[in-house]
mmCIF file of C-alpha atoms in Angstrom:
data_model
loop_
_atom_site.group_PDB
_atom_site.id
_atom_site.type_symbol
_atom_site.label_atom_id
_atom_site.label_comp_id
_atom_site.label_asym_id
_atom_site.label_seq_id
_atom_site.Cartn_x
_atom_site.Cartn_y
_atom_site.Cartn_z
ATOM 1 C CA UNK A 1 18.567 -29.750 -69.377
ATOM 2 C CA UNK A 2 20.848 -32.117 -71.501
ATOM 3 C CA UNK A 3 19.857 -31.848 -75.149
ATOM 4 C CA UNK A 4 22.172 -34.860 -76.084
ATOM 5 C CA UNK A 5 20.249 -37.978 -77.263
ATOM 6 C CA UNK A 6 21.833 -41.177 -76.959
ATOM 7 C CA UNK A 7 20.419 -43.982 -78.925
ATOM 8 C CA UNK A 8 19.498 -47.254 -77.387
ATOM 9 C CA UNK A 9 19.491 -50.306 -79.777
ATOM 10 C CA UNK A 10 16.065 -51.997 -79.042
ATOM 11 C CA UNK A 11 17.231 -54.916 -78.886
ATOM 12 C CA UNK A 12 20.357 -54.399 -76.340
ATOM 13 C CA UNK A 13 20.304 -56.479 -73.288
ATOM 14 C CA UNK A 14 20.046 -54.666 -69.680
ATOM 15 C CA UNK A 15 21.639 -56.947 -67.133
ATOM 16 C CA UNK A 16 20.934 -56.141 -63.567
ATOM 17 C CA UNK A 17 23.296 -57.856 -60.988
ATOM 18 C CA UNK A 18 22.220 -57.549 -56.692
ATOM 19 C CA UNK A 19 25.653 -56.586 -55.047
ATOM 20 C CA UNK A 20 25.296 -59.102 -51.967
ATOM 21 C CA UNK A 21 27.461 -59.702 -48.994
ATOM 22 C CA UNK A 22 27.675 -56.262 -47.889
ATOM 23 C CA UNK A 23 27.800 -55.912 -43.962
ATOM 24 C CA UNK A 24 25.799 -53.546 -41.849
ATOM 25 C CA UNK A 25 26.851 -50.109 -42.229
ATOM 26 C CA UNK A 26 27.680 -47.630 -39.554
ATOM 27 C CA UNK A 27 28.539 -44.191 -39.335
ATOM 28 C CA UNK A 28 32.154 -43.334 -40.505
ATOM 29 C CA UNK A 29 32.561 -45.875 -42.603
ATOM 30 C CA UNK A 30 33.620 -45.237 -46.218
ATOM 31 C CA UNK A 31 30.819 -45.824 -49.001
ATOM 32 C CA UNK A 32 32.967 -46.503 -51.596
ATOM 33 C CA UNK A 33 34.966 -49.131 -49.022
ATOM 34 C CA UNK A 34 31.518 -50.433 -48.683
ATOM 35 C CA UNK A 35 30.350 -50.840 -52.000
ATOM 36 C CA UNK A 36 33.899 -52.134 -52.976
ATOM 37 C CA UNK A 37 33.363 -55.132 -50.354
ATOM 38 C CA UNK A 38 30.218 -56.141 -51.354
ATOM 39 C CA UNK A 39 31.801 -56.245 -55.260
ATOM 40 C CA UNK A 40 34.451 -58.634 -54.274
ATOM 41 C CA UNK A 41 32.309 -61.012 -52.605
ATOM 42 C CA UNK A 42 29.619 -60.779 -55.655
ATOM 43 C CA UNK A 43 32.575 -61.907 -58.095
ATOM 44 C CA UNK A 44 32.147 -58.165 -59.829
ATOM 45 C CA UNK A 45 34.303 -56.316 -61.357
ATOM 46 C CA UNK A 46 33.072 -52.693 -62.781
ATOM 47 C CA UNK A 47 33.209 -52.089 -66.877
ATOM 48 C CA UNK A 48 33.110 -48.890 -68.749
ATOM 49 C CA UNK A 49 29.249 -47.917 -68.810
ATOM 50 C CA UNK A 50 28.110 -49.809 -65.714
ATOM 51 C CA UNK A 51 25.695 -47.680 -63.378
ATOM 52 C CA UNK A 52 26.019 -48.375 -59.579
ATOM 53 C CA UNK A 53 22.252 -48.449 -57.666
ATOM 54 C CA UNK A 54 22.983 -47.783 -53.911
ATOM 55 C CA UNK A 55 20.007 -47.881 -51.238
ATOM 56 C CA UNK A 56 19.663 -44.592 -49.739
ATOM 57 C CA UNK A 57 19.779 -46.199 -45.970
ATOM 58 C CA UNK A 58 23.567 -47.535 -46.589
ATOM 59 C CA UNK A 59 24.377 -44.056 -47.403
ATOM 60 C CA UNK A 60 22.130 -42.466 -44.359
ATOM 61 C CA UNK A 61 23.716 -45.069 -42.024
ATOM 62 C CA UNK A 62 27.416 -44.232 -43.662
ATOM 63 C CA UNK A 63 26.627 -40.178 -42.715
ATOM 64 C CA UNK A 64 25.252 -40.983 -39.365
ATOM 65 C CA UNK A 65 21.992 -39.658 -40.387
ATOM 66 C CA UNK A 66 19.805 -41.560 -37.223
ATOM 67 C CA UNK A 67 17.866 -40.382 -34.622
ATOM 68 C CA UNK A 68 16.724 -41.972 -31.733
ATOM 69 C CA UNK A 69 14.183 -39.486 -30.645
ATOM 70 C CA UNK A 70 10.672 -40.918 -29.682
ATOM 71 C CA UNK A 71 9.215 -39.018 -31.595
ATOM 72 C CA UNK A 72 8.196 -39.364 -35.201
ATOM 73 C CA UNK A 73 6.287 -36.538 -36.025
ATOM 74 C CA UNK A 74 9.131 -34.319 -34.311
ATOM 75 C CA UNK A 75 11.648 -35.902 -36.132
ATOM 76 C CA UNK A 76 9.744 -35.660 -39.971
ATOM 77 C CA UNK A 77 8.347 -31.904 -38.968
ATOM 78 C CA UNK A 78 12.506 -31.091 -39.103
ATOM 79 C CA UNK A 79 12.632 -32.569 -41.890
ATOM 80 C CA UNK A 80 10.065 -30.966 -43.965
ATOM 81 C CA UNK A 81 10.047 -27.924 -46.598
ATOM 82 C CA UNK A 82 6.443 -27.934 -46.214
ATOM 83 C CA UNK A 83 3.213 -30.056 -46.050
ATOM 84 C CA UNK A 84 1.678 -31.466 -49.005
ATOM 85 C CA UNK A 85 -1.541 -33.345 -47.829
ATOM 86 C CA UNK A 86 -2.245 -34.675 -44.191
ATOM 87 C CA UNK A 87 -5.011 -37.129 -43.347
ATOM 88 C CA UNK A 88 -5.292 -38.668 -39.638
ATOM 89 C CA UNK A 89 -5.389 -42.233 -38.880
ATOM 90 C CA UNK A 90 -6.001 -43.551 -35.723
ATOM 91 C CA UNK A 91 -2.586 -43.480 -34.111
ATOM 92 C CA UNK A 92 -1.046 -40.857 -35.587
ATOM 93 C CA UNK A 93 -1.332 -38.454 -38.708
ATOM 94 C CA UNK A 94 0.546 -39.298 -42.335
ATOM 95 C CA UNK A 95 1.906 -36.399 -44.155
ATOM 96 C CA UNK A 96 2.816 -36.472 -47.437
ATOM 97 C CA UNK A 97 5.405 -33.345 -47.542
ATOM 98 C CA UNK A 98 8.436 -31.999 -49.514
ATOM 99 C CA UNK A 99 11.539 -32.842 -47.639
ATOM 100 C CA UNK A 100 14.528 -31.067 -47.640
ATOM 101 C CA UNK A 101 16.332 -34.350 -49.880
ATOM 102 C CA UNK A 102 14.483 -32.600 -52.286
ATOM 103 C CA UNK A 103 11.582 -35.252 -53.230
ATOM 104 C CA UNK A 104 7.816 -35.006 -52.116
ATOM 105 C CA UNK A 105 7.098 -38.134 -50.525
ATOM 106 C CA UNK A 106 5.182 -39.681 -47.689
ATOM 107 C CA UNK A 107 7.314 -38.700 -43.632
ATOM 108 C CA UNK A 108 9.598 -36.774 -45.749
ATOM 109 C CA UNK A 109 11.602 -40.229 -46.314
ATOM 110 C CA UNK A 110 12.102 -40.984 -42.409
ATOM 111 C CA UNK A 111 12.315 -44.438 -41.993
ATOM 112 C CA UNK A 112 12.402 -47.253 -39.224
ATOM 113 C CA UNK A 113 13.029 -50.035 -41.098
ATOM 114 C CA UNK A 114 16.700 -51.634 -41.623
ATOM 115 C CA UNK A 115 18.041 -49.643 -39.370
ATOM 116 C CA UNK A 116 20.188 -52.076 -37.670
ATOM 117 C CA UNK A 117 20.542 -53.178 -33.955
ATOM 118 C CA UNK A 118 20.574 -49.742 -32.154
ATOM 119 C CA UNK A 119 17.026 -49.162 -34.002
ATOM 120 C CA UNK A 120 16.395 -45.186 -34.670
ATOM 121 C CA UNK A 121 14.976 -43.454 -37.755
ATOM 122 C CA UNK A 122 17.116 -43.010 -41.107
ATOM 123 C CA UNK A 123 16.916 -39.610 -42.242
ATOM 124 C CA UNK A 124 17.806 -38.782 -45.883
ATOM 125 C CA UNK A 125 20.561 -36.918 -46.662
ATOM 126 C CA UNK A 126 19.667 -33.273 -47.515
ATOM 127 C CA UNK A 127 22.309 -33.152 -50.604
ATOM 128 C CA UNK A 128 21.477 -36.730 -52.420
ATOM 129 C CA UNK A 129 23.578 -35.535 -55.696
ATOM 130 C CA UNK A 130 26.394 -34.658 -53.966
ATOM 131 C CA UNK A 131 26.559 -38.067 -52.216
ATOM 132 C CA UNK A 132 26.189 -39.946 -55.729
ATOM 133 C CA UNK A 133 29.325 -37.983 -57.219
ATOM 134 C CA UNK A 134 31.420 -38.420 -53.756
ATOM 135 C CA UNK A 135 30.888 -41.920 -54.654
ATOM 136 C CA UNK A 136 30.984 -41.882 -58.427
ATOM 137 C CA UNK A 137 33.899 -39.745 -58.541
ATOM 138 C CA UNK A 138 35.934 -42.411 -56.100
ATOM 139 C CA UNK A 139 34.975 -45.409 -58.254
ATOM 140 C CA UNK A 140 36.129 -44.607 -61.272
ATOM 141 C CA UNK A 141 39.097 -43.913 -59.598
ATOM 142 C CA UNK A 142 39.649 -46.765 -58.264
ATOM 143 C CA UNK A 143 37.880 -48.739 -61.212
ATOM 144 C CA UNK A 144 39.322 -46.827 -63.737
ATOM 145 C CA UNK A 145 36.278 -46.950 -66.152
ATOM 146 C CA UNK A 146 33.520 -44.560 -67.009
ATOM 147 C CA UNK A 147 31.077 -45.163 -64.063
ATOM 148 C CA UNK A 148 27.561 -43.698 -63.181
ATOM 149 C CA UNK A 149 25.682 -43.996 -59.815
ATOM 150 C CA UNK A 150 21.967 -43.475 -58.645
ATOM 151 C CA UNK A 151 21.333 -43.350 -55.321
ATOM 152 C CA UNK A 152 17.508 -44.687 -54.792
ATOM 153 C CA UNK A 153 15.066 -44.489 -52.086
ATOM 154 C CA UNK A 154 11.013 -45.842 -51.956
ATOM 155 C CA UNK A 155 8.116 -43.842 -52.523
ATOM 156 C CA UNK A 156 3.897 -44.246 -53.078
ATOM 157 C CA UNK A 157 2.975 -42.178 -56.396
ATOM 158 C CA UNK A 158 0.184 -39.959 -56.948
ATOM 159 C CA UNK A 159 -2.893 -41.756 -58.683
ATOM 160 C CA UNK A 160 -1.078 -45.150 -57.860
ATOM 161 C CA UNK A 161 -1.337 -48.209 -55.390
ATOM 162 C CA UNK A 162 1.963 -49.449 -54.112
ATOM 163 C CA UNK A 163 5.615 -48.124 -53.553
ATOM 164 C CA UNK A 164 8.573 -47.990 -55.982
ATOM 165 C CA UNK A 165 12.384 -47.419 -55.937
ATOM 166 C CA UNK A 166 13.268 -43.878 -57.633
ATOM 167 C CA UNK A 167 16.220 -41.884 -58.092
ATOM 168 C CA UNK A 168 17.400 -39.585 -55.271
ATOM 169 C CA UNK A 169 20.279 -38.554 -56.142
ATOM 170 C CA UNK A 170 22.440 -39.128 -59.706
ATOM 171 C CA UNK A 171 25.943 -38.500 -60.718
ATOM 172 C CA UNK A 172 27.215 -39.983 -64.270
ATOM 173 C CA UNK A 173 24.359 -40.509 -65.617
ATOM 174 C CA UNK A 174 22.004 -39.002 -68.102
ATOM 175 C CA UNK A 175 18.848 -38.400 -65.607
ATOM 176 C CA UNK A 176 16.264 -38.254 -68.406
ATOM 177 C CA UNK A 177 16.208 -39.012 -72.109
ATOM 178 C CA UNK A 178 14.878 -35.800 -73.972
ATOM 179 C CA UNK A 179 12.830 -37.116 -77.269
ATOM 180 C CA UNK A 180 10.646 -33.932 -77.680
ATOM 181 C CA UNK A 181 11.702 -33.620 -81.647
ATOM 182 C CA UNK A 182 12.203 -36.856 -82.337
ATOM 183 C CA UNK A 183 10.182 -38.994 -84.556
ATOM 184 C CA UNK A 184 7.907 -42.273 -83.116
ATOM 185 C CA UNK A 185 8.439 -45.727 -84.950
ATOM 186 C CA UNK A 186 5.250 -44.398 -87.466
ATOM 187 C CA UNK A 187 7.186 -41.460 -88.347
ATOM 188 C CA UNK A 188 5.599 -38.606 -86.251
ATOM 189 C CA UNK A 189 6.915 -35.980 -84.556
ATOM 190 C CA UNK A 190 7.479 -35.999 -81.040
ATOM 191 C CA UNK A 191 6.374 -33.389 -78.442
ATOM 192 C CA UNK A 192 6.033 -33.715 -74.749
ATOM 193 C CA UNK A 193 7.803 -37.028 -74.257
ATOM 194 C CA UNK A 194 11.027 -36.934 -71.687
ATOM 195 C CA UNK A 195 11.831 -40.810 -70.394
ATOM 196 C CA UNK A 196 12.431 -40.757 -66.774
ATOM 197 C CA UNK A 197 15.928 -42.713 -67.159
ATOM 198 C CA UNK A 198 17.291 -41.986 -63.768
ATOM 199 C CA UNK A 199 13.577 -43.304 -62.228
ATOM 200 C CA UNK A 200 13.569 -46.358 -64.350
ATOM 201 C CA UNK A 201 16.927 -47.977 -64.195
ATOM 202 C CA UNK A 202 16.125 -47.033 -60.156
ATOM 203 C CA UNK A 203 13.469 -49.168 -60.022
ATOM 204 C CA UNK A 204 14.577 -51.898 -62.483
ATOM 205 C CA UNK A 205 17.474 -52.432 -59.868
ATOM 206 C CA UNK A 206 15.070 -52.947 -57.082
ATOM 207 C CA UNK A 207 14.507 -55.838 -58.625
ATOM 208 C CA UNK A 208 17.271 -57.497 -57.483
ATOM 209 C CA UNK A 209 17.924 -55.714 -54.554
ATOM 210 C CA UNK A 210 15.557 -54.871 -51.673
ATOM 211 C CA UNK A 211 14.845 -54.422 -48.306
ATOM 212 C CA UNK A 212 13.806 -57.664 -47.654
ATOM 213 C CA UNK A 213 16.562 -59.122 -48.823
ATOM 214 C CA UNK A 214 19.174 -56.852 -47.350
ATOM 215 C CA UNK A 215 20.862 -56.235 -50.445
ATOM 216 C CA UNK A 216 21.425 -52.465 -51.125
ATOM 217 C CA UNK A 217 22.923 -52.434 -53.751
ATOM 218 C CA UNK A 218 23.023 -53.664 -58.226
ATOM 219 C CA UNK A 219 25.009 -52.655 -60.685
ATOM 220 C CA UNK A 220 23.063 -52.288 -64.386
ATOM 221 C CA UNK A 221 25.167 -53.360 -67.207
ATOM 222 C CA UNK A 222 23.622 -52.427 -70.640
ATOM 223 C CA UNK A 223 23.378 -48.582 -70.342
ATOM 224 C CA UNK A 224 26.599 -47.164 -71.257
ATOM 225 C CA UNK A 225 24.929 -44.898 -73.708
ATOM 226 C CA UNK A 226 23.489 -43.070 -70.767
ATOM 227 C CA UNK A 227 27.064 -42.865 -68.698
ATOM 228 C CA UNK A 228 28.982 -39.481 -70.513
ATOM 229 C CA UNK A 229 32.503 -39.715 -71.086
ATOM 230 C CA UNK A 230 32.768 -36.682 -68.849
ATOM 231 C CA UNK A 231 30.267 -33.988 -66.845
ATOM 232 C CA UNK A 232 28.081 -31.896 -67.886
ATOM 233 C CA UNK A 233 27.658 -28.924 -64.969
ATOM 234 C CA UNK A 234 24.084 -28.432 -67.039
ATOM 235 C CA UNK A 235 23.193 -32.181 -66.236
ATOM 236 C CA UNK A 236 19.550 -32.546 -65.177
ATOM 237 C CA UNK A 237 20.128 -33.934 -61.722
ATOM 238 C CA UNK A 238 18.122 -36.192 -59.015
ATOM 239 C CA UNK A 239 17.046 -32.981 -57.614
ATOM 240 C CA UNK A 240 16.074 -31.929 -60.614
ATOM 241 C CA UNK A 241 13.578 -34.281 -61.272
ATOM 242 C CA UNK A 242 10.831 -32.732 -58.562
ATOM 243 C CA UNK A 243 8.673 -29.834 -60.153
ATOM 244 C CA UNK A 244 8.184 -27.081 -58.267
ATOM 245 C CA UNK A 245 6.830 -23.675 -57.606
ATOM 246 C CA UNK A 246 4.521 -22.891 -61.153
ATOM 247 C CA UNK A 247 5.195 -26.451 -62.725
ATOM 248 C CA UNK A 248 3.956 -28.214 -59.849
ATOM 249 C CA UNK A 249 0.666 -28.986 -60.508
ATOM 250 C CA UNK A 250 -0.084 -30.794 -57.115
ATOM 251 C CA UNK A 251 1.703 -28.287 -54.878
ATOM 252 C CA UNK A 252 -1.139 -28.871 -52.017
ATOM 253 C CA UNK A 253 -3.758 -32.226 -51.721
ATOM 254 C CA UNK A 254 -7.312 -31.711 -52.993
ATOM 255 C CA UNK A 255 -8.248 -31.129 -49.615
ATOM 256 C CA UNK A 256 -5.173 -28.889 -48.315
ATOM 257 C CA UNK A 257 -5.516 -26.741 -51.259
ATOM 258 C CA UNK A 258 -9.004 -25.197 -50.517
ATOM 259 C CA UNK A 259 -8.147 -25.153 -46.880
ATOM 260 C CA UNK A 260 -5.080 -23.395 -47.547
ATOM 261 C CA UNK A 261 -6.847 -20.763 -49.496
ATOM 262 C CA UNK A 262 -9.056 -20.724 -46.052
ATOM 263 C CA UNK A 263 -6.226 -19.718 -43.871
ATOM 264 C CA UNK A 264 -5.688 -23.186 -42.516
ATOM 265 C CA UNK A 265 -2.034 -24.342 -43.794
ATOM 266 C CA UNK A 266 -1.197 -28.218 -43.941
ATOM 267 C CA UNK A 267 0.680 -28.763 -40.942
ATOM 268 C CA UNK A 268 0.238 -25.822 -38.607
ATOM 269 C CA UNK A 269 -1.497 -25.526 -35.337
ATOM 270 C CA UNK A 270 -4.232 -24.076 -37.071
ATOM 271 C CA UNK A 271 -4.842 -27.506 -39.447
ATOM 272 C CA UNK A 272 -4.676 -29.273 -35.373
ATOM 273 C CA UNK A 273 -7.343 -27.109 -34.451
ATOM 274 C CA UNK A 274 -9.708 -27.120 -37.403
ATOM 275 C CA UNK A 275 -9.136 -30.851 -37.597
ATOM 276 C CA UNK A 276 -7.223 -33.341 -39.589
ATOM 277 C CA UNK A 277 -9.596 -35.102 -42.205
ATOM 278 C CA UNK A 278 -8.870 -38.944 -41.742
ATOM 279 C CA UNK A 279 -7.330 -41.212 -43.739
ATOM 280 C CA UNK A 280 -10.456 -43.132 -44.840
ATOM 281 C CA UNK A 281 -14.302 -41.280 -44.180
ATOM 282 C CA UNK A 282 -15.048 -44.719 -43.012
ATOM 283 C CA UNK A 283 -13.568 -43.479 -40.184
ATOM 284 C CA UNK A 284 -15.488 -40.081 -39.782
ATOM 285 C CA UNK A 285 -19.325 -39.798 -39.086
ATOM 286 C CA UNK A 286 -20.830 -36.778 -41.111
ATOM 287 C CA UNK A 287 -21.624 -34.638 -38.211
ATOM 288 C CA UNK A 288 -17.749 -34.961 -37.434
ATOM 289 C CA UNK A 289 -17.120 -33.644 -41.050
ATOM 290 C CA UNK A 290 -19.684 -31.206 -40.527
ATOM 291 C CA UNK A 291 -17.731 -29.831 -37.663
ATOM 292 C CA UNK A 292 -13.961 -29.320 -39.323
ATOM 293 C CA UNK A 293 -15.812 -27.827 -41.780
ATOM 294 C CA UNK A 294 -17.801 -25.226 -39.949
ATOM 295 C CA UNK A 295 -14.045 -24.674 -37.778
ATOM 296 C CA UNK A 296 -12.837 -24.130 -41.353
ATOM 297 C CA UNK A 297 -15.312 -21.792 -42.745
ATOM 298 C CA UNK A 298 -14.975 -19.724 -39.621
ATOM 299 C CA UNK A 299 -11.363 -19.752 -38.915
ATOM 300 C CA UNK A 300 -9.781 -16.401 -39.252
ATOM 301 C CA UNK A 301 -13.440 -14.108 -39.391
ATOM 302 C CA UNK A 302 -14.088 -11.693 -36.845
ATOM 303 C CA UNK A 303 -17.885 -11.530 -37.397
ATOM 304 C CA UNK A 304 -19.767 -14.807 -37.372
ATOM 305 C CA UNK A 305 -21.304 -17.617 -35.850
ATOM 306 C CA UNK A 306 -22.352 -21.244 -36.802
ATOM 307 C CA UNK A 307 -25.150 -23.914 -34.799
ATOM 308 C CA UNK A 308 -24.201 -27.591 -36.017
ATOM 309 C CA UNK A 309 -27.109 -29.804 -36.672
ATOM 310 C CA UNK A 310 -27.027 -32.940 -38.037
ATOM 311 C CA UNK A 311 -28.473 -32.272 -41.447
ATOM 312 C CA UNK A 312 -27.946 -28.597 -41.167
ATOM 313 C CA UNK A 313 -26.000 -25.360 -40.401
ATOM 314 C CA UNK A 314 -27.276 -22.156 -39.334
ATOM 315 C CA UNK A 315 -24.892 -19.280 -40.052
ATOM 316 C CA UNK A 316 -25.323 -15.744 -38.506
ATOM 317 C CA UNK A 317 -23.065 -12.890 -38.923
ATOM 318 C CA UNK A 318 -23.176 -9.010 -38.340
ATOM 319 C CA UNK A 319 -23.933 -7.858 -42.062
ATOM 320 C CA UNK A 320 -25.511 -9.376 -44.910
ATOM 321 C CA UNK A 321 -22.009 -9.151 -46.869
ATOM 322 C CA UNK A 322 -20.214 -11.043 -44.341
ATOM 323 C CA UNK A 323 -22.771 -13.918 -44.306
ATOM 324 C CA UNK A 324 -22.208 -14.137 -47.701
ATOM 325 C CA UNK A 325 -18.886 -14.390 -47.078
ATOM 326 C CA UNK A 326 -19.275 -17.206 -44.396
ATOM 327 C CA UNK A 327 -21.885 -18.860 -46.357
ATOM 328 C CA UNK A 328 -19.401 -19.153 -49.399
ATOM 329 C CA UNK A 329 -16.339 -20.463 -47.034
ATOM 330 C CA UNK A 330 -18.496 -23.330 -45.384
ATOM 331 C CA UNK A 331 -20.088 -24.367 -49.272
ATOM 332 C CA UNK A 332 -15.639 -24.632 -49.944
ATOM 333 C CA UNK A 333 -15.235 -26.159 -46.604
ATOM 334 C CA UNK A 334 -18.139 -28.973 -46.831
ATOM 335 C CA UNK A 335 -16.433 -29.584 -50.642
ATOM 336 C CA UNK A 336 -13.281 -30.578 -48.539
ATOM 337 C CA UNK A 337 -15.358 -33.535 -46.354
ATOM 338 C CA UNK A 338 -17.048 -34.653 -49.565
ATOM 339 C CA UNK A 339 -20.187 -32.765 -48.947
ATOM 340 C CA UNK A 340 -22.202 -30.359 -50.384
ATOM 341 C CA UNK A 341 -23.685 -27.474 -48.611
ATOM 342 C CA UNK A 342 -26.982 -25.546 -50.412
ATOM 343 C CA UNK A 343 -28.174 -22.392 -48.331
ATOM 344 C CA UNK A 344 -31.952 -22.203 -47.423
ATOM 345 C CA UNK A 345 -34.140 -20.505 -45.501
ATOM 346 C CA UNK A 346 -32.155 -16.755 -45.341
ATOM 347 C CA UNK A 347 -33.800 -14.457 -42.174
ATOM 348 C CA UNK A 348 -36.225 -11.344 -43.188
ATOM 349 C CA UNK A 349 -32.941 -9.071 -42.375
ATOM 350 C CA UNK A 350 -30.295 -11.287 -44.151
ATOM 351 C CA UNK A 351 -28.037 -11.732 -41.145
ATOM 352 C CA UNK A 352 -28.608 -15.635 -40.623
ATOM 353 C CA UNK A 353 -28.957 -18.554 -43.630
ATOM 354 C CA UNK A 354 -29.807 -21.755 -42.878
ATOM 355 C CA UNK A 355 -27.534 -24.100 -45.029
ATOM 356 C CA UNK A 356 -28.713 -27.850 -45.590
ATOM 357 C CA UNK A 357 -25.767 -30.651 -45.934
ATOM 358 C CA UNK A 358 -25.867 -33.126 -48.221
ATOM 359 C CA UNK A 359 -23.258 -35.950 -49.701
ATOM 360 C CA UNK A 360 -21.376 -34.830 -52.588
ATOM 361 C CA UNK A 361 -22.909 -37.702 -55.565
ATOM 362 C CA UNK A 362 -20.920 -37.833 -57.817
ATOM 363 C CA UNK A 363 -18.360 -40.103 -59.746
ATOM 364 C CA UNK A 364 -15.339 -39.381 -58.029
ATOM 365 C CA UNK A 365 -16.779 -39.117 -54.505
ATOM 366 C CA UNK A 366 -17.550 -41.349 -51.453
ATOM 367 C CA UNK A 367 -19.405 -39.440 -49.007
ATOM 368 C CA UNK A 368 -18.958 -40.283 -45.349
ATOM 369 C CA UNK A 369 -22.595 -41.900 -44.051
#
């Protein structure tokens, strides 16, 4: 990571200008040609410091990244890493995976909309970075002044309602602002804080551009702080910005995580089988909770059995130490569905446990009824 630290006078103004007029983009054409176009007809010309936002879909459309097969969950499964979280809805079933562009996001970025007349779904490109200093590189070429560009795509957030423009992919520009060391405006030191730069000038563009609008592109003036006079091969870049492996905290879904550790992997046959929880439990009675959780609990043991009741499971198994074992694995897999499971009742010879189901009360939960 960068160690530089550029100062921004607080009271510098950030312009943010929509590039309009650019035409719809097909494969082969030149980005930079594109770009270029939609300059001219905006009455912009590029300064030293300015920072180039281009959608991702111009870019995708540019490569010839489309696909015109029928079928979604074909076309996102080849594009995913792995599986984050899956939840069924009543059509199909969202994933929220890590795609191979690098980010974790919802379809792993496939997308139907703006895809011009032919129709199709936009897949990202698997090298976003590379496309930003293509691009970069060729501007200040023809600009001849220091240039930076962020290629940005839309994405939900954990913990948050609503979707927001982010950096993909960045060339020329400082990704994040490292302040750990610093000092706040009362004089104390600081420790953890790293401003997501790339992210925020990202979505500060958006507002002027947009899909609904058809303008892909903005160019922020106000930021030349954050362009470098030249590269830095140790330049934190878009890919960069995705934790993974130990520093990813949220590698699996609440839900995926404790399945996982059941055998049943996000996005294998195995999840099809056991069942994939739905989207809201509004749309799941209990006894159909009850029942992916019971597949759950048993999936992968050689010795056991389970009868559903509505209020109630009976477990059975050959020894006492593998119905403890089941008995543990169906408590885990009723915590998935929002319920609790408490075992009563254990037989004279400890091979069977009857184990009552109950909802899960408490401040975070919403038990399916």
């Amino acid at each position: 990571m960068s160690t530089s630290k550029p100062a921004l006078a607080p009271s510098a103004p950030v312009t943010v200008t929509p590039v309009i007029g650019i035409p719809e983009v097909r494969e082969g054409d030149d980005l930079a040609n594109v770009v270029d176009a939609g300059l001219i007809r905006s009455g912009l010309r590029l300064v030293d410091g300015d920072i180039v936002v281009v959608s991702s879909k111009i870019a995708s459309k540019s490569l010839g990244l489309v696909t015109h097969h029928p079928d979604k969950d074909r076309v996102v499964a080849a594009e995913t890493e792995y599986v984050v979280a899956e939840r069924a809805l009543p059509d199909r079933v969202a994933r929220v995976v890590r795609a191979k562009a690098g980010p974790i996001m919802a379809a792993a970025g496939v997308d139907g909309s703006n895809t011009g007349e032919r129709g199709g779904w936009l897949l990202l490109p698997h090298d976003p970075d590379a496309v930003c200093a293509r691009l970069r590189d060729e501007l200040a070429r023809r600009h001849g002044v220091r240039v930076g560009v962020i290629l940005s795509d839309t994405s939900g957030r954990p913990w948050r309602i609503g979707q927001v423009d982010f950096a993909l992919g960045v060339h020329g520009v400082l990704a994040t602002d490292d302040l750990r060391g610093g000092l706040d405006a009362d004089g104390r030191r600081l420790e953890v804080t790293t401003r997501a730069l790339a992210d925020e000038i990202a979505a500060a563009a958006d507002l002027a551009k947009g899909k609904v609008h058809a303008v892909p592109a903005a160019v922020v003036r106000g930021l030349g702080s954050f362009v470098p006079e030249t590269d830095d091969p140790a330049a934190v870049r878009g890919r960069d910005l995705v934790r993974s492996g130990p520093d990813d905290w949220f590698g699996y879904g609440r839900v995926e995580a404790v399945r996982a550790a059941l055998g049943v992997e996000p996005g294998t046959t195995d999840a099809d089988a056991v069942g994939i929880p739905p989207a809201s439990h509004r749309d799941s009675t209990r006894l159909d909770a009850v029942g992916r959780a019971v597949r759950a609990a048993l999936h992968g043991i050689d010795s056991g059995s389970a009868d559903l009741g509505q209020l109630s499971v009976t477990l059975s198994a050959d020894t006492p130490f593998e119905l403890g074992r089941l008995t543990a694995r169906l408590e885990a897999a009723l915590w998935c569905e929002w319920l609790r499971g408490t075992p009563r009742q254990p037989s004279a010879d400890g091979l069977s446990v009857v184990v009552e189901v109950s909802g899960f009360a408490d401040r975070h939960s919403q038990a399916p009824r």
